[in-house]
Amino acid sequence: MFFRIVFCIFLLLIVSGCNIGPKITEYEVIYNGHNEQKQAESTQNHKNYTIAVIPKVSGIPYFNAVEEGVKEAGKDLGINVLYSGSLIADWKQQEAIINGYIEQKVDLIAISANDPEKLGTVLKEARKQGIRVITWDSDTNSHFRELFINMVDPEMVGRHIMDTLSSRVNEKGSFAIITGSSDAANLNEWINWMKVQQKEYYPNMKLVDIVETDDDPKKAYSASKNLLNKHPEINGIIGSSSVGPPAAAQAVKDINKSGEITVVGLSTPNLMREYIKDGSAQVVTLWSPKKLGYLTVSIAKELLDGQEISDNQYISNIGNVRVKEDTVIMGQPIDFTKENIDQYDF
Amino acid sequence: MISKLMEALRLKNFQLKTKLIITYILLTVIPMAVLGYITYYQNTKAIEEQVGEYVPRLLNQANKNIENEINEIGNLPNLIYNSSDVMAVLRANPYKDQSSMLQDQFTVESFLSRTYLGSNNTNILGAFLLSTNGSFISTRVAYEGFDFNNTLLPYGEAHDLGGDTKILLPNEVNLTFEGDPSYMLVVKEIVDLDNRENLGTLFLAVKLTFIEEILQDLDEEERATMWVMDDQGQIIYHPLQKKIGTYFEEIDDYPILNGSFRTTIEKDRTLISINQSAKQQWVLVHSIPITYLTEGTDVVKTVAIIIFLILVVITTLISIIVAWSVTKPINLLGRIMKDVENGNLYVKIPIDSKDEVGVLASSFQSMISKIRDLIKKNDHIEIRQKEAELYALQSQINPHFMYNTLETIGASIEDGESELVVDMVAILGRMLRFSLSNKDKIVPISLEVLHIEDYLTLQKFRFEERISFNIQNDYEHDVYFTPKFILQPIVENSVKYGMQKRKALKIEIDFIHEKSEIKDPHIIMIVRDNGPGINEEELKNLNEFLQKDPMINRDSGFGIINVHARIVMMFGDQYGLTINSAVDKGTEVMIRIPQLLKKQVRNGDE
């Protein structure tokens, strides 16, 4: 009898297709999407990066503004950012700073180079140690870095500065350029494009001199004075680095030629506000250095996350950026004039 | 094991018909049921798997579309950066006079209206720009709530969203639009990109119709429910508007957020496909009851079950018919056998099929007829035997014989030949004992020969010189056996006819052992006399008579016929008597019997 009951139960189980065993879950997975692995990887990658940003020189308002942007991005993106530069624009100082960062084993070094070639050795060494290298503001030779974050298209900015000057001097007369360091790649390229633009469109204008300032405000002021003494006939001055236009404006103001000599160039609104408002300078062009700092850190993070930067990519808090080969271009420069200079604070 | 099982289920005791029916049904029903079940199960599973794999892909695409839409919407606030007028207003310091404030308000609000409420994007219900300088509002339809002057509200303050676009759902803010459309608020910090300052916050109220449209494109199956929620389970979009903003608790139980699974609760099994967008972390859920997926299969299932039932009925009928047709002749045969068992040998089996049962029936039939024949034959042999014994006895207590013998004994006593008398009496006694000892039907040849010797000796005492005999005697007579009383009737005949005519009768009895390869070894007993012989006609009649069926002529008075019939019946018709005779020359009777050893005799007897 027992046997028969057992047999019947067994038969029933077979027929009903019951599976003996505890039901563990309420859900039975039928298809598992493949994305899970990727997600796990990306969360794993999310570690704390340390990025070192090196300016050409520390202490001048332009690079101080960059530092603000860098710090802001560091906070927003959760990245540990280091920002330090030498007090003078000198590649040797930068080399020392980089060596320090190599020892610290930072994840990425972003440098605004004072010399495109001479920093090569130390940058190569950094890359050998597994540190990624990018440049911003001022480029090195492309062998030494992954990409270059340019504020503007150098051709565009060079030609535009030339235009702002020529439109205010009625496309005639002679002018001079006050530049930073003669080694700085970006300044030289801009100056080059200014020359090209002048030759192409403004045959009545003449470039009489280019003076160096090493991005030192005092040196710039004295250089401007010398320039005005040396070439009393000039009716225009272009400052191609941020310390140039204020020094030139001050010099113009000092010789009471405000309005007669047109001062344009690349500088920050904060440095130029006074001069533009009182007419000793007409227009300065620049981008937001804060934005540049922010962008540098954002790009650094993208690179460390293993993302490619593509043309027209939207970068949070920056906007869309352009990419030309291995150069990222932040955007269009802003012209600061009497009308709008109060809107800007850097 | 199996026999135990059979015993346990008492299957052994079932009728063959029942067994056959059960076997047929099990052999057809179980495989069909199993096959059908497996097919259905596999089909359903395959459908589930297909849908389960297909839907997440669709969802992934839909999620991407939603993400793209949201990205686009998320990019809308950036349009503000394109307007230097608006940026100038936002960057401006607190106002000195009312007119410039109103002027600026007009500038910004007309920009908002132009940019966001223009004809190209009808999904945007309204734009609210909160800046440090004031609030700028432009909506497509009337709204309620959202009082910016109340500084206690969190959205009255400057948000620090770190550049991200945040999404607020209606239940998080007290904002309603006319007609109560479902919407979401896209919140974006307006940062002065150049000054790196926070200028304000832009709220864009976006109708959720774009999600609905995307899901509608995807939603081929009307019965499916699709909704969007964030990874915390807060429902962002649901076809039922009241659910938007509520929390979906079950998300914590879901085993995966990318892929498909089904609920294992049998009642309302549901296939849930789910996909999580990479950027927004939004979860798009597609839930459909499995019964709808397997509708097609269920029709097949119903049809299959109907076909199955019909087949079951048909196979059951067939099995009953087959079982019945198989068991019917067997039952019939069984009944007939029972009949035979009860003694009725004269049965007729009405089975003429050629199958095993037919063969069995015909075998049984022929067996019965053989038994019948054998019984008949045995009866005949028995009767013949009795007749022979009777004949032998009759011939011995025949008054004539007795008289003659006793007369001879008397004469001998008169002559004083007492020794002869003693011999004769002893012989007579021996003969009578031999005749009466009817235990054995078959005796050693020596005994039969002794009996004949005795008989002839008695005749010789009577007829003295007129009769003489010679019997070949050898040792084999003890070894081989012969039926009883086969010589006496023949010898008696010889004496009877021989004494009538001739004066001196001579009887010879010879034995020939024939051993041939073709036939079994046999013995021929030859009784030869020099009597009057039988004339040709009589001899012919006699031989003809011998050729006839021994069964029929059993009433014949001739002892010689009886002998022949007995031999033929016992050993077959290759044995028996042969008579050669010529008138006045004598007669030769040859009795052919098989060589019988004692062993064989016993077997034959028993």
Short mmCIF file of N, CA and C in Angstrom, two decimals, chain B residues 527 598-599:
data_model
loop_
_atom_site.label_atom_id
_atom_site.label_comp_id
_atom_site.label_asym_id
_atom_site.label_seq_id
_atom_site.Cartn_x
_atom_site.Cartn_y
_atom_site.Cartn_z
N VAL B 527 4.94 -69.62 -39.59
CA VAL B 527 4.29 -70.89 -39.23
C VAL B 527 3.99 -71.63 -40.55
N LYS B 598 12.31 -55.59 -23.66
CA LYS B 598 11.47 -55.48 -22.47
C LYS B 598 11.22 -54.02 -22.08
N LYS B 599 12.34 -53.26 -22.24
CA LYS B 599 12.25 -51.84 -21.89
C LYS B 599 11.15 -51.13 -22.69
#
